[in-house]
One Martini backbone bead per residue (centre of mass of N, CA, C, O) as a GRO file, in nm:
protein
  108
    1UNK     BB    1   0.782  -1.784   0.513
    2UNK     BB    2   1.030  -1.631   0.278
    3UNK     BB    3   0.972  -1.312   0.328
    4UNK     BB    4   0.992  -1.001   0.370
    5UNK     BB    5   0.852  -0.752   0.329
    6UNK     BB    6   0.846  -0.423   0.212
    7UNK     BB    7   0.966  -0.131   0.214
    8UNK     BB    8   0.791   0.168   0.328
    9UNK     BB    9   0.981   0.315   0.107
   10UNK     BB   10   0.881   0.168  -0.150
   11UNK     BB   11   0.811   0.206  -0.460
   12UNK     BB   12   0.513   0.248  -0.727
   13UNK     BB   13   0.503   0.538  -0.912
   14UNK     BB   14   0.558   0.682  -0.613
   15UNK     BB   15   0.431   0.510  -0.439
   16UNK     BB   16   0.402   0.482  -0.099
   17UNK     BB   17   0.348   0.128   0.012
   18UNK     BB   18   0.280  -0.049  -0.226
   19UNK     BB   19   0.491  -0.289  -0.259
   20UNK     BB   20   0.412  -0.385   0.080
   21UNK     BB   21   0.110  -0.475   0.000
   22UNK     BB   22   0.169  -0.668  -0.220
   23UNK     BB   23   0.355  -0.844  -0.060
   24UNK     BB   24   0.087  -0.889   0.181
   25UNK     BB   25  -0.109  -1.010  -0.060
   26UNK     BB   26   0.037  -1.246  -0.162
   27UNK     BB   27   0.062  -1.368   0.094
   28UNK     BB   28  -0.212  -1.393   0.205
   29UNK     BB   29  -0.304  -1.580  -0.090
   30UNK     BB   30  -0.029  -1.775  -0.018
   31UNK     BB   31  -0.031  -1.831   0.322
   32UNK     BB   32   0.238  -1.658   0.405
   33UNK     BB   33   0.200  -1.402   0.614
   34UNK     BB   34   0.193  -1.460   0.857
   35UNK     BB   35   0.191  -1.165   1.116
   36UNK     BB   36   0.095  -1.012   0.816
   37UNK     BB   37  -0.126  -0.742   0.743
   38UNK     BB   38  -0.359  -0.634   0.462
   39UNK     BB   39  -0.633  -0.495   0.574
   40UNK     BB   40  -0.450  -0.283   0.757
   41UNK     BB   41  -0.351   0.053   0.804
   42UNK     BB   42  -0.169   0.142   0.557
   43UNK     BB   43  -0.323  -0.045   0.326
   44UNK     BB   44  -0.585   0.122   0.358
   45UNK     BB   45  -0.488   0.330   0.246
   46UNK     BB   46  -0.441   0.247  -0.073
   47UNK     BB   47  -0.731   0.178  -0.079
   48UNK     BB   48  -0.825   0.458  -0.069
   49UNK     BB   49  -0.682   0.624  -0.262
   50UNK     BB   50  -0.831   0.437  -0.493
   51UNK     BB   51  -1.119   0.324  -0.408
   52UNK     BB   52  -1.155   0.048  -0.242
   53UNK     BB   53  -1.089  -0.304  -0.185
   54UNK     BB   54  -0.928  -0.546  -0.029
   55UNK     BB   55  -1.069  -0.739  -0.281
   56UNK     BB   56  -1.011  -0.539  -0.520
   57UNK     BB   57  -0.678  -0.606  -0.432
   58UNK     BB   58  -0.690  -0.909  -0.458
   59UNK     BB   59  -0.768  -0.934  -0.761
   60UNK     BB   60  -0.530  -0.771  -0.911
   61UNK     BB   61  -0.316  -0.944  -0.779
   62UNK     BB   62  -0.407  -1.223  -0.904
   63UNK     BB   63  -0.416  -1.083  -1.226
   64UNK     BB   64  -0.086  -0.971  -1.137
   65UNK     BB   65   0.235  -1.027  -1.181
   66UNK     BB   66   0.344  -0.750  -1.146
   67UNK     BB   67   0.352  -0.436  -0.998
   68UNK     BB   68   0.323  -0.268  -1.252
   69UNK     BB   69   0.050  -0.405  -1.319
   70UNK     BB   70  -0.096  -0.330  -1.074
   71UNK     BB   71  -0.101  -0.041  -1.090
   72UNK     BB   72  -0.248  -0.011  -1.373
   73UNK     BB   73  -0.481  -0.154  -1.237
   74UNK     BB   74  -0.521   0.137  -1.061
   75UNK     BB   75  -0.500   0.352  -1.285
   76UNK     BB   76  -0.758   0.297  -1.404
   77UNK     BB   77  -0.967   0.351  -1.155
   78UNK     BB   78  -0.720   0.565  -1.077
   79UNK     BB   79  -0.545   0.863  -1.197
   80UNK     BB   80  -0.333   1.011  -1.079
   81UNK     BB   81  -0.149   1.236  -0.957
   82UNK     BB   82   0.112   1.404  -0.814
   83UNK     BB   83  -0.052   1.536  -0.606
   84UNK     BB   84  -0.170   1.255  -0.516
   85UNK     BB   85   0.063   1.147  -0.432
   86UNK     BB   86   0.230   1.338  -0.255
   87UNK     BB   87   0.005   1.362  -0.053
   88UNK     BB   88   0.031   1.070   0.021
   89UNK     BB   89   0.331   1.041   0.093
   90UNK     BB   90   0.292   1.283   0.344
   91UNK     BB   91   0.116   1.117   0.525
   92UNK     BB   92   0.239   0.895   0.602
   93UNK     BB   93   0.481   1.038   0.731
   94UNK     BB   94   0.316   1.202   0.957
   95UNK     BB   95   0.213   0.927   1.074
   96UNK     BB   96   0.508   0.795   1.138
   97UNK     BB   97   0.640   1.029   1.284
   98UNK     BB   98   0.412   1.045   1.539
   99UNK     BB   99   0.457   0.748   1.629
  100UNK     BB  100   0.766   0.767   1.686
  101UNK     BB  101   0.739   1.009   1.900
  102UNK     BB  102   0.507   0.980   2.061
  103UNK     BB  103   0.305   1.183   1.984
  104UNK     BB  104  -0.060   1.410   1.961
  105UNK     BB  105  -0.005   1.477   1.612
  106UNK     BB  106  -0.148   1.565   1.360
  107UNK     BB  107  -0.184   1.361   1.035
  108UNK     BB  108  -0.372   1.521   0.827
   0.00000   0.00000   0.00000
């Protein structure tokens, strides 16, 4: 592995946690994923997000060198609203503030 994935606070599109799937995906794609697992987690959630598969997120990288160009076939895909954003960037926080707490709330 040359490097780690990006910070899941790191934005595409305004999208919290796609450049660190696209970077684990990438690494899966190169076999250089290391510990690093882009089916599962947070990553499922991007995948949720679109309405694909981790198969089809697997195509859409291979098929495209930039980030932005990858988020653009996946709002070809799924037109995200900004309300559709921020709705998925506020689930994210709220599930990994509860990780981090080591609460039993609520992250939905």
């Amino acid at each position: 592995r040359t490097r780690r994935p990006g910070s899941p606070y790191e934005t595409v599109g305004g999208i919290r946690f796609l450049p660190r799937t696209i970077d684990k995906m990438r690494a899966h794609v190169s076999g250089t994923a290391g510990d690093y697992r882009v089916h599962v987690g947070a990553s499922r959630r991007i995948f949720r997000l679109f309405g694909i598969s981790s198969g089809t997120f697997e195509e859409i990288v291979k098929a495209n060198q930039t980030d932005e160009e990858i988020l653009a076939a996946l709002m070809a895909l799924k037109n995200l609203t900004p309300a559709d954003r921020d709705r998925f960037n506020n689930s994210l926080y709220m599930r990994f503030a509860c990780w981090l707490l080591r609460n039993d709330c609520d992250p939905s």
